CSV table of C-alpha atoms in Angstrom, one decimal:
chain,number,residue,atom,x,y,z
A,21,UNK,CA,17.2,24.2,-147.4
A,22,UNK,CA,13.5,24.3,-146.3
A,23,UNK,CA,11.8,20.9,-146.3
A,24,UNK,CA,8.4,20.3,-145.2
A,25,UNK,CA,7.1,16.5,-145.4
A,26,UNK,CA,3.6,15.9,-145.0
A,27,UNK,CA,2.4,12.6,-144.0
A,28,UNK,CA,-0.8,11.0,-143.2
A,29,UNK,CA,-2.5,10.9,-145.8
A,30,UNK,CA,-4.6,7.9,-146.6
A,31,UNK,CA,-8.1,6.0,-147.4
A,32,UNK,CA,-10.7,6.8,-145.3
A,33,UNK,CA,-14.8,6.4,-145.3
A,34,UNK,CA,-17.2,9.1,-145.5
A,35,UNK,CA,-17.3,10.4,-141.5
A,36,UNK,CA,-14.1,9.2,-140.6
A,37,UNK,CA,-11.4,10.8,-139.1
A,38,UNK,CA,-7.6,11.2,-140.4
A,39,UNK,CA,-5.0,13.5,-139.0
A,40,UNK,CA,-2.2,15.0,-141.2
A,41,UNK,CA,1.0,15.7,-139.7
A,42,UNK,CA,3.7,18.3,-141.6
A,43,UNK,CA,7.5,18.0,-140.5
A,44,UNK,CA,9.3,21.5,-141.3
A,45,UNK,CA,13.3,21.6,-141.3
A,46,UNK,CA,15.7,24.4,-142.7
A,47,UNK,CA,13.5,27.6,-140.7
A,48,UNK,CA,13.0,28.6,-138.3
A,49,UNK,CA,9.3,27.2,-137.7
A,50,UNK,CA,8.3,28.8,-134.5
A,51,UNK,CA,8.5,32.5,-136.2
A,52,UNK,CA,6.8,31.6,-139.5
A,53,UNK,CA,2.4,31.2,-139.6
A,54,UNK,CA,1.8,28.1,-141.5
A,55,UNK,CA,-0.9,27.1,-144.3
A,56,UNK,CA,-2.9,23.9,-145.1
A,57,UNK,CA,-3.8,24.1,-148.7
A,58,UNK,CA,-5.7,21.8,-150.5
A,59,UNK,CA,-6.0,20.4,-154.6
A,60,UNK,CA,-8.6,18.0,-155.7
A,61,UNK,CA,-7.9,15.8,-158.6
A,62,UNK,CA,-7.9,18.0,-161.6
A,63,UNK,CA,-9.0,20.9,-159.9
A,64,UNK,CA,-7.1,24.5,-158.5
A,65,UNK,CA,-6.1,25.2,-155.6
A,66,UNK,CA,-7.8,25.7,-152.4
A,67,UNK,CA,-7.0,27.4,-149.1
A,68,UNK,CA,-8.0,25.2,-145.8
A,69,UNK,CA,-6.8,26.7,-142.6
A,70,UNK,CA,-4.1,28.8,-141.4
A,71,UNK,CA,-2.1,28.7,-138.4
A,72,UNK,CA,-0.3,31.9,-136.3
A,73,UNK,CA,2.9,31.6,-135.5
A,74,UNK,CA,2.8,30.9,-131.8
A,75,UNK,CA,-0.4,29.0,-132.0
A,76,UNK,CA,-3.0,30.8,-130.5
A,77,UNK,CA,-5.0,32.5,-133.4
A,78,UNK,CA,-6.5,30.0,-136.7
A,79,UNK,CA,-8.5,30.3,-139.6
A,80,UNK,CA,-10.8,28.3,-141.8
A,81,UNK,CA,-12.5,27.9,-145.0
A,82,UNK,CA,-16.2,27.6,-144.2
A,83,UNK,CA,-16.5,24.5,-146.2
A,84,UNK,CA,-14.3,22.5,-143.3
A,85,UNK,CA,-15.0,24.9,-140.2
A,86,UNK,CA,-16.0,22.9,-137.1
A,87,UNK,CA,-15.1,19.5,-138.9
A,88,UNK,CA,-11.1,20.3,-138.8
A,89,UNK,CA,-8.9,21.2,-136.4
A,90,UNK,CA,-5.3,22.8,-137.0
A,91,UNK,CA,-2.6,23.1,-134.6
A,92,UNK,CA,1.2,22.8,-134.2
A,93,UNK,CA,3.9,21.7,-131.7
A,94,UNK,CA,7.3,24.4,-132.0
A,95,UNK,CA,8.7,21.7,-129.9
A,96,UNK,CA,9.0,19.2,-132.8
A,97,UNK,CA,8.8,21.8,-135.8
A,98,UNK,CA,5.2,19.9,-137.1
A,99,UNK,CA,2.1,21.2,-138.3
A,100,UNK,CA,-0.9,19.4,-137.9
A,101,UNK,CA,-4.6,19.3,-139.1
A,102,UNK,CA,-7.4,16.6,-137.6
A,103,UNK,CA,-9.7,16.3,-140.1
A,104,UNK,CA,-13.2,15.0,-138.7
A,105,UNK,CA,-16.6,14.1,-140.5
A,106,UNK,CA,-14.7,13.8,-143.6
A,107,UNK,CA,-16.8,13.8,-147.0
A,108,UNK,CA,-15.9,12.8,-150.6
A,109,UNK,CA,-15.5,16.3,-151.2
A,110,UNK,CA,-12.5,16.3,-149.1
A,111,UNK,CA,-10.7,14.1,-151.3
A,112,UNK,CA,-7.5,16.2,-152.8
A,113,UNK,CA,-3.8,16.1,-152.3
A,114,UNK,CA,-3.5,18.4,-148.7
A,115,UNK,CA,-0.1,20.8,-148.7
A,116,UNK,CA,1.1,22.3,-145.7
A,117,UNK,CA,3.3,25.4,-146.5
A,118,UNK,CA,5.0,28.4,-144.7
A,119,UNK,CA,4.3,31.9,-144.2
A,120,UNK,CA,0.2,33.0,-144.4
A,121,UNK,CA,-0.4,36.3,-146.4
A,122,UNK,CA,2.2,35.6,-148.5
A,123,UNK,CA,2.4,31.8,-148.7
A,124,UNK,CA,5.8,30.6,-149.2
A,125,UNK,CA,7.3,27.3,-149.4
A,126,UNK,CA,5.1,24.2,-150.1
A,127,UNK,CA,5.7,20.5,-149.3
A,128,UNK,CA,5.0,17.8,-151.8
A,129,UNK,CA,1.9,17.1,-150.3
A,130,UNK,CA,-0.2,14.1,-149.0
A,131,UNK,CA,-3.3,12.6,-150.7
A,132,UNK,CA,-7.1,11.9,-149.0
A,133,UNK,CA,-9.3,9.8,-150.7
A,134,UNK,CA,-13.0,9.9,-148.9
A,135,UNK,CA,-15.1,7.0,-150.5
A,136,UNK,CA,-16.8,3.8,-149.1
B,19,UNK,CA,-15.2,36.3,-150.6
B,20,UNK,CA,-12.8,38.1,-152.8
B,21,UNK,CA,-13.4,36.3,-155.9
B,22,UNK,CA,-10.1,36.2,-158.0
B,23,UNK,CA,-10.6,35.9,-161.7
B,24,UNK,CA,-7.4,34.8,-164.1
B,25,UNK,CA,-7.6,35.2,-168.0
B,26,UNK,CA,-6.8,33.0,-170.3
B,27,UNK,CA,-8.1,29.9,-168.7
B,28,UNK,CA,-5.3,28.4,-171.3
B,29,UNK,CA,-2.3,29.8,-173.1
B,30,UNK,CA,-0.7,28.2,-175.6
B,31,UNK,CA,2.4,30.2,-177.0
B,32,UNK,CA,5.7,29.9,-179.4
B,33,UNK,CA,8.7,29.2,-177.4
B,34,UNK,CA,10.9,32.3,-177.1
B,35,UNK,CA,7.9,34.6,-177.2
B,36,UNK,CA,6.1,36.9,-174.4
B,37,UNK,CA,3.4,35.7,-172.5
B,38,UNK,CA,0.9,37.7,-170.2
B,39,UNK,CA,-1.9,36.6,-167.8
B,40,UNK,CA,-4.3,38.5,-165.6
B,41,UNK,CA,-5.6,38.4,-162.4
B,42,UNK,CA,-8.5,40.7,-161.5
B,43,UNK,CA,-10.0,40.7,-157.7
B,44,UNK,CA,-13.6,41.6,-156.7
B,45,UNK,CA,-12.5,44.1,-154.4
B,46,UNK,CA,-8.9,46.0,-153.6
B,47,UNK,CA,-6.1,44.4,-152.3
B,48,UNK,CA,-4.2,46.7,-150.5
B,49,UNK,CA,-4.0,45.9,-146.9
B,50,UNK,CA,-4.0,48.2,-144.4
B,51,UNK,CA,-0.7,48.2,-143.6
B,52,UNK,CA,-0.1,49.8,-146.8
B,53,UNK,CA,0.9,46.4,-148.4
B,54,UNK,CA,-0.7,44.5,-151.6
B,55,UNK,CA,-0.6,40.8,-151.0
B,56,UNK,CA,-1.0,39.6,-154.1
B,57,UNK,CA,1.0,36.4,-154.8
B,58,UNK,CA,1.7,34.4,-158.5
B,59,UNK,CA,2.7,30.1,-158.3
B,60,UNK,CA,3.9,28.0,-160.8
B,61,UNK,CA,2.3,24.2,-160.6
B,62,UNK,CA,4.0,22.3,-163.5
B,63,UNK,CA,2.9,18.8,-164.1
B,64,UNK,CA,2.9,16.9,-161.5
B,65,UNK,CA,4.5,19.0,-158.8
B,66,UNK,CA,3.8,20.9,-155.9
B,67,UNK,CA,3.0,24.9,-156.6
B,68,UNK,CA,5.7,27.3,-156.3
B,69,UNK,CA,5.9,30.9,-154.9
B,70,UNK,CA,6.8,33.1,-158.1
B,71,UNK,CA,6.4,36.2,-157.0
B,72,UNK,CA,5.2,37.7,-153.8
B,73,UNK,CA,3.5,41.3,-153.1
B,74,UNK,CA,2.6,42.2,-156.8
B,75,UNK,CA,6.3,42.4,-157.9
B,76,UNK,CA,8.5,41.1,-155.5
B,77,UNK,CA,10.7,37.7,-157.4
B,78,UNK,CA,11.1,34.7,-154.8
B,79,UNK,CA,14.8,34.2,-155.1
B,80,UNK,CA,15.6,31.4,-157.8
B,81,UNK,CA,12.9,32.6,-160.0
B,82,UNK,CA,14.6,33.8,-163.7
B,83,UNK,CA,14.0,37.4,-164.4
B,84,UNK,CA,12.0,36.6,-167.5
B,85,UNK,CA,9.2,36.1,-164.6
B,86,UNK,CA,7.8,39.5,-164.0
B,87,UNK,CA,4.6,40.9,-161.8
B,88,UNK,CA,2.5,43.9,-161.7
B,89,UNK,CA,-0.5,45.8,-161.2
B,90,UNK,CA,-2.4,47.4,-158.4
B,91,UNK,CA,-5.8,47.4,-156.4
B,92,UNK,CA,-7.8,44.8,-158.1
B,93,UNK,CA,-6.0,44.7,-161.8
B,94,UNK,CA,-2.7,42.4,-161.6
B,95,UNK,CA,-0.2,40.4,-164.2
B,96,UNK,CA,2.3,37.7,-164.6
B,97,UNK,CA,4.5,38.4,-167.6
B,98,UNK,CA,7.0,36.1,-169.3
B,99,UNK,CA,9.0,37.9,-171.1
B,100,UNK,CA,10.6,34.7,-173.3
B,101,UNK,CA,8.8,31.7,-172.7
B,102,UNK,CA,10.5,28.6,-172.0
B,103,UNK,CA,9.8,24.8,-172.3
B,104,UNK,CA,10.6,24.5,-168.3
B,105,UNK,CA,7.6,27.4,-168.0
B,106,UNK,CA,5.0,24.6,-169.2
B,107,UNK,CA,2.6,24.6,-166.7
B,108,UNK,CA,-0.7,25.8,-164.3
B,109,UNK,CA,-0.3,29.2,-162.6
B,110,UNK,CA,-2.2,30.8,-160.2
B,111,UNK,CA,-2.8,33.8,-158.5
B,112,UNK,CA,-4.0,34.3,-155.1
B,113,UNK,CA,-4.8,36.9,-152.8
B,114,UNK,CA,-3.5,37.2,-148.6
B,115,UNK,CA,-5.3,40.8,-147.9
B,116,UNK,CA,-8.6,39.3,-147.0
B,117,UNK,CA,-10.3,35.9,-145.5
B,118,UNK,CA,-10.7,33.7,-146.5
B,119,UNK,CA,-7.4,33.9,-148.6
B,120,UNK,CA,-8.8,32.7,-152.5
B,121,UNK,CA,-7.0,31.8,-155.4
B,122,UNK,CA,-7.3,32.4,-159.0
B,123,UNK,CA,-8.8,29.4,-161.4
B,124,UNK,CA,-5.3,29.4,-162.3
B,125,UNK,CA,-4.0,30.1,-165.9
B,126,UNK,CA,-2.5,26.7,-168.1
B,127,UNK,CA,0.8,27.5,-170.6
B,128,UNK,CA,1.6,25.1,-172.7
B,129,UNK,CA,3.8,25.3,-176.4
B,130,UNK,CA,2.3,25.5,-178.9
């Protein structure tokens, strides 16, 4: 069964920093491109950054481009994303989930709340 | 951006009836490796999306085969062919041809 856990999540001030961690289990994770998505309160869905299988090539929404970072380690099966300069408009629940063109599996996600 | 536009924003319909919603992109989706990535999730309250269906008309495995998807180039649909009380719920279409990868508004069913 494919489980992915995200964790990391948390209360953090406008400019701070937080970084997300995504445990996968049941795939095989260093063959499958993985997906941050993102859901503010009330709101649809939103795409954040993917991640290429082995690493080397990401992608990112404009809105957090040179303010978060994604990255994983096949060793451990986890998918990360360092958030930095983070704004209320960052607040949503953050879901990591497999595959890229064809998003697959999600996890139950993790919640950010930006505010002073 | 490929702008993905779903219709209705809400759906309410009679249990055991058909439901339909669309999903119309600003520009084709057919990739060019011949492939349409065009992919339909179910939120229901309070719980994480899931994949429906994947490449216009492809059913993730689980899914019940009342769920249905069509379409082609920029004019797509999700079809429920009885509707369900476990079918209550946000869905959402979203695109994988293009970046940034964009989702539809997303479409609410509820009973009436």
């Amino acid at each position: 069964e494919v489980q992915l856990l995200e964790s990391g999540g948390g209360l953090v001030q406008p400019g701070g920093s937080l970084r997300l961690s995504c445990a996968a289990s049941g795939f095989t994770f260093n063959i499958y491109d993985m997906t941050w998505v993102r859901q503010a309160p009330g709101k649809g869905l939103e795409w954040v950054s993917s991640i290429r299988a082995n690493g080397v090539e990401t992608f990112y929404a404009d809105s957090v481009k040179g303010r978060f970072t994604v990255s994983r380690d096949n060793s451990k099966n986890i998918l990360y994303l360092q958030m930095n300069a983070l704004r209320a408009e960052d607040t949503a629940i953050y879901y990591c989930a497999n595959g890229l063109r064809a998003i697959g599996d999600w996890g139950q996600g993790t919640l950010v709340t930006v505010s002073s | 951006d490929v702008v993905m536009t779903q219709s209705p924003l809400s759906l309410p319909v009679t249990l055991g009836q058909p439901a339909s919603i669309s999903c119309r992109s600003s520009q084709s989706l057919v990739y060019s490796d011949g492939n349409t990535y065009l992919n339909w999730f179910q939120q229901r309250p309070g719980q994480s999306p899931r994949r429906l269906i994947y490449m216009v008309s492809n059913r993730d495995s689980g899914v019940p085969d009342r769920f249905s998807g069509g379409g082609s180039g920029t004019d797509f649909t999700l079809k429920i062919s009885r509707v369900e009380a476990e079918d209550v719920g946000v869905y959402y279409c979203m695109q994988g041809t293009h970046w940034p990868l964009t989702f539809g508004g997303g479409t609410k069913v509820e009973i009436k």
